[in-house]
Coordinates of C-alpha atoms and ligand atoms in Angstrom, one line a residue:
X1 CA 0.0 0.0 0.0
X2 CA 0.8 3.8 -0.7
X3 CA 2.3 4.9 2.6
X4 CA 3.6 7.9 4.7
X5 CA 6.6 7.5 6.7
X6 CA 8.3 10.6 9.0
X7 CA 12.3 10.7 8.4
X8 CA 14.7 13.1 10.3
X9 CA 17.9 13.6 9.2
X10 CA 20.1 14.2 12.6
X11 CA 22.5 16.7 14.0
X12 CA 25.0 14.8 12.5
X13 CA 24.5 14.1 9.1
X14 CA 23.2 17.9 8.5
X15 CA 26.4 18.6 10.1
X16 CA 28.2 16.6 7.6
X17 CA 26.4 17.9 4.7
X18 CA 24.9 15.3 3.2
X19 CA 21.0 16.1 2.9
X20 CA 21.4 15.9 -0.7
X21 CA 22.9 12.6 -0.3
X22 CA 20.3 11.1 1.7
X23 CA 17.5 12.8 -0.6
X24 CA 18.7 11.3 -3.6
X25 CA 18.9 7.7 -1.9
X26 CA 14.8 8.5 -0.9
X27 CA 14.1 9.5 -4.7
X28 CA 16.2 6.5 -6.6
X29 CA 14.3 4.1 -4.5
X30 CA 10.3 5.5 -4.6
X31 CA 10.3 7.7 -2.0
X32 CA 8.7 11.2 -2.8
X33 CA 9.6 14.0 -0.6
X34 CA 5.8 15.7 0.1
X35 CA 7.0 17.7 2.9
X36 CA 10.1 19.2 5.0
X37 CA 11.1 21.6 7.3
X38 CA 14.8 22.0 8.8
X39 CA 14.5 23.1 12.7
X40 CA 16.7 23.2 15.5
X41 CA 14.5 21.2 18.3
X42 CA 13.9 22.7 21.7
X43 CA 14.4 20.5 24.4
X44 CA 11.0 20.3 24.5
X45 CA 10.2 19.2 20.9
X46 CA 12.6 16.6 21.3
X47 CA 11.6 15.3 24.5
X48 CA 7.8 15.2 23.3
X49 CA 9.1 13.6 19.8
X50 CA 10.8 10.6 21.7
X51 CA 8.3 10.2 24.4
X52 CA 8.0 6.6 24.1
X53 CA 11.8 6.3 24.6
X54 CA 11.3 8.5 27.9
X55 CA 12.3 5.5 30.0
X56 CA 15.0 4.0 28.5
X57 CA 18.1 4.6 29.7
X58 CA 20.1 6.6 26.9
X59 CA 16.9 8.9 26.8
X60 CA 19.0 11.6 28.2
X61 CA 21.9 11.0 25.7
X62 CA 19.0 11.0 23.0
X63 CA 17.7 14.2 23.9
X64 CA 20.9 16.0 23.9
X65 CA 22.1 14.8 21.0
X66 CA 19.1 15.3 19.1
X67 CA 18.9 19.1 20.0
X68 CA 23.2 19.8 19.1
X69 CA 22.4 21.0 15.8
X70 CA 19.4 22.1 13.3
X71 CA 17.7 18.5 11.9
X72 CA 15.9 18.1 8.6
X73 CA 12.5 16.6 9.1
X74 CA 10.5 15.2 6.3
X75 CA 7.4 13.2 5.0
X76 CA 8.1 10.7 2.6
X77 CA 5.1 8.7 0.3
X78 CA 5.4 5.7 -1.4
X79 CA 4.8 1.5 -1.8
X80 CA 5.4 0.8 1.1
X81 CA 7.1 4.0 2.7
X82 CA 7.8 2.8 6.0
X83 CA 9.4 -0.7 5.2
X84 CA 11.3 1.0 2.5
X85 CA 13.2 3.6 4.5
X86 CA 14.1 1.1 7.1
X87 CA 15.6 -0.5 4.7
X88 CA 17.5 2.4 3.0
X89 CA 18.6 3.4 6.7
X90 CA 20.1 0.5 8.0
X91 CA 20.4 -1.1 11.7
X92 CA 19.8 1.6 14.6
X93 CA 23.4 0.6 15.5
X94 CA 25.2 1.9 12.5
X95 CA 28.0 -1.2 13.5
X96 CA 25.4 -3.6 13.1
X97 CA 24.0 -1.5 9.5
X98 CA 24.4 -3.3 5.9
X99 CA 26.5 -2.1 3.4
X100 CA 25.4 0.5 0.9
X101 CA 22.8 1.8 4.0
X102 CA 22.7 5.2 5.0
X103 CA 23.8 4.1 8.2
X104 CA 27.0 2.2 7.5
X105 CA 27.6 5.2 4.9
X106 CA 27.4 8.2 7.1
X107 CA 26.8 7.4 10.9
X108 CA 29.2 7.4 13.6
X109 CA 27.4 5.9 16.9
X110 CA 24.4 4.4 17.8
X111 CA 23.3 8.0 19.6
X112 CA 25.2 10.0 15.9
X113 CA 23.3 7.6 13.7
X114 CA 22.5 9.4 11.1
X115 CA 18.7 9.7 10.3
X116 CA 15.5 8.3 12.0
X117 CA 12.2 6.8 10.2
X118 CA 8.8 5.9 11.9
X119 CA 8.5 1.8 12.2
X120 CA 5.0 1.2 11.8
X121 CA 1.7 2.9 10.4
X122 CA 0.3 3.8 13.5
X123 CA 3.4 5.7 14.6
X124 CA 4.1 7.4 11.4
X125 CA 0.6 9.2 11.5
X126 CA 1.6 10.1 15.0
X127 CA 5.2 12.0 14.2
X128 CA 4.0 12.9 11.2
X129 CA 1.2 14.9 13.0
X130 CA 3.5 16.3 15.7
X131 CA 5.7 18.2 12.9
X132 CA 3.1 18.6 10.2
X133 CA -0.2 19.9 9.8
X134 CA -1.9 18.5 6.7
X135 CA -2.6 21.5 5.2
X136 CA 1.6 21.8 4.8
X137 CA 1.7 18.1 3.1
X138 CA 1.5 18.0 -0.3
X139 CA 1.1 14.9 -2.0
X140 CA 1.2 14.5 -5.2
Ligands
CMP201 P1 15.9 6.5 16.4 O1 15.3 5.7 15.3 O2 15.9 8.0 16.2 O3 15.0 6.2 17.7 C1 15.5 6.3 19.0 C2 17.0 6.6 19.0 O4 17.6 6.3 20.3 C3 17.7 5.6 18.0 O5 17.4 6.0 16.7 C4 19.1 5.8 18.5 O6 19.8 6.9 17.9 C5 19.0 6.1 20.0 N1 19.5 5.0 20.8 C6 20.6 5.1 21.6 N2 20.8 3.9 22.3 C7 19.8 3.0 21.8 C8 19.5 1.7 22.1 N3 20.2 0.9 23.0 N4 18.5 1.1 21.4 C9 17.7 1.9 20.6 N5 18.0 3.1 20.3 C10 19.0 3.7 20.9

């Protein structure tokens, strides 16, 4: 099915200049950019954001990395968005992430890792909604 999926490109990869990079990865595999915004989160934004995390132990780590730079937040559509960018991204730990992924290719850390994507529907309409009002998504 035609999906949405919510993407972030982190501190570190903006840092590193490589939004292009990563955009062109999203495009050559199906993955329309309908929205983005680039915003340096408050501690609040990214504590809200990751609120499911807020008990894990790296939450703090988390936080503080997530607000150390500006971020590039976008919506991508396509087949099967959400699967797709998992797959594009690699493992959370960049050590553990396959070759060729955006992860082995530009992370440094499990915390520095590079760019995030939603992992299911229900939580994709969730971040989507927290950054994006519909009227600011424009699909196709
Ligand atoms: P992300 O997909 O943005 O979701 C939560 C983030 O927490 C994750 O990517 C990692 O960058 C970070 N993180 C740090 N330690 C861990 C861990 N042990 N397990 C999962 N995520 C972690």
């Amino acid at each position: 099915a035609v999906e949405r999926t919510l993407s972030i490109i982190k501190p570190d990869a903006v840092a590193k200049n490589v939004i292009g990079e990563i955009y062109s990865r999203f495009e050559s595999n199906g993955l329309k950019i309908i929205a983005a915004r680039m915003l340096h989160l408050s501690q609040a934004d990214a504590e809200g954001f990751y609120a499911v995390h807020r008990n894990r132990p790296f939450f703090n780590d988390l936080v503080k990395f997530m607000i150390s730079g500006p971020v590039m937040i976008q919506v991508l559509e396509g087949e099967d968005a959400i699967r797709k960018n998992r797959e594009l991204m690699g493992a959370t730990d960049p050590k553990q992430a396959g070759k060729g992924t955006i992860r082995a290719d530009f992370a440094d850390s499990i915390d520095a890792n590079a760019v995030h994507g939603s992992d299911a529907v229900e939580t994709a309409a969730v971040e989507i909604a927290y950054y994006f009002p519909e009227f600011n998504i424009y699909s196709r």
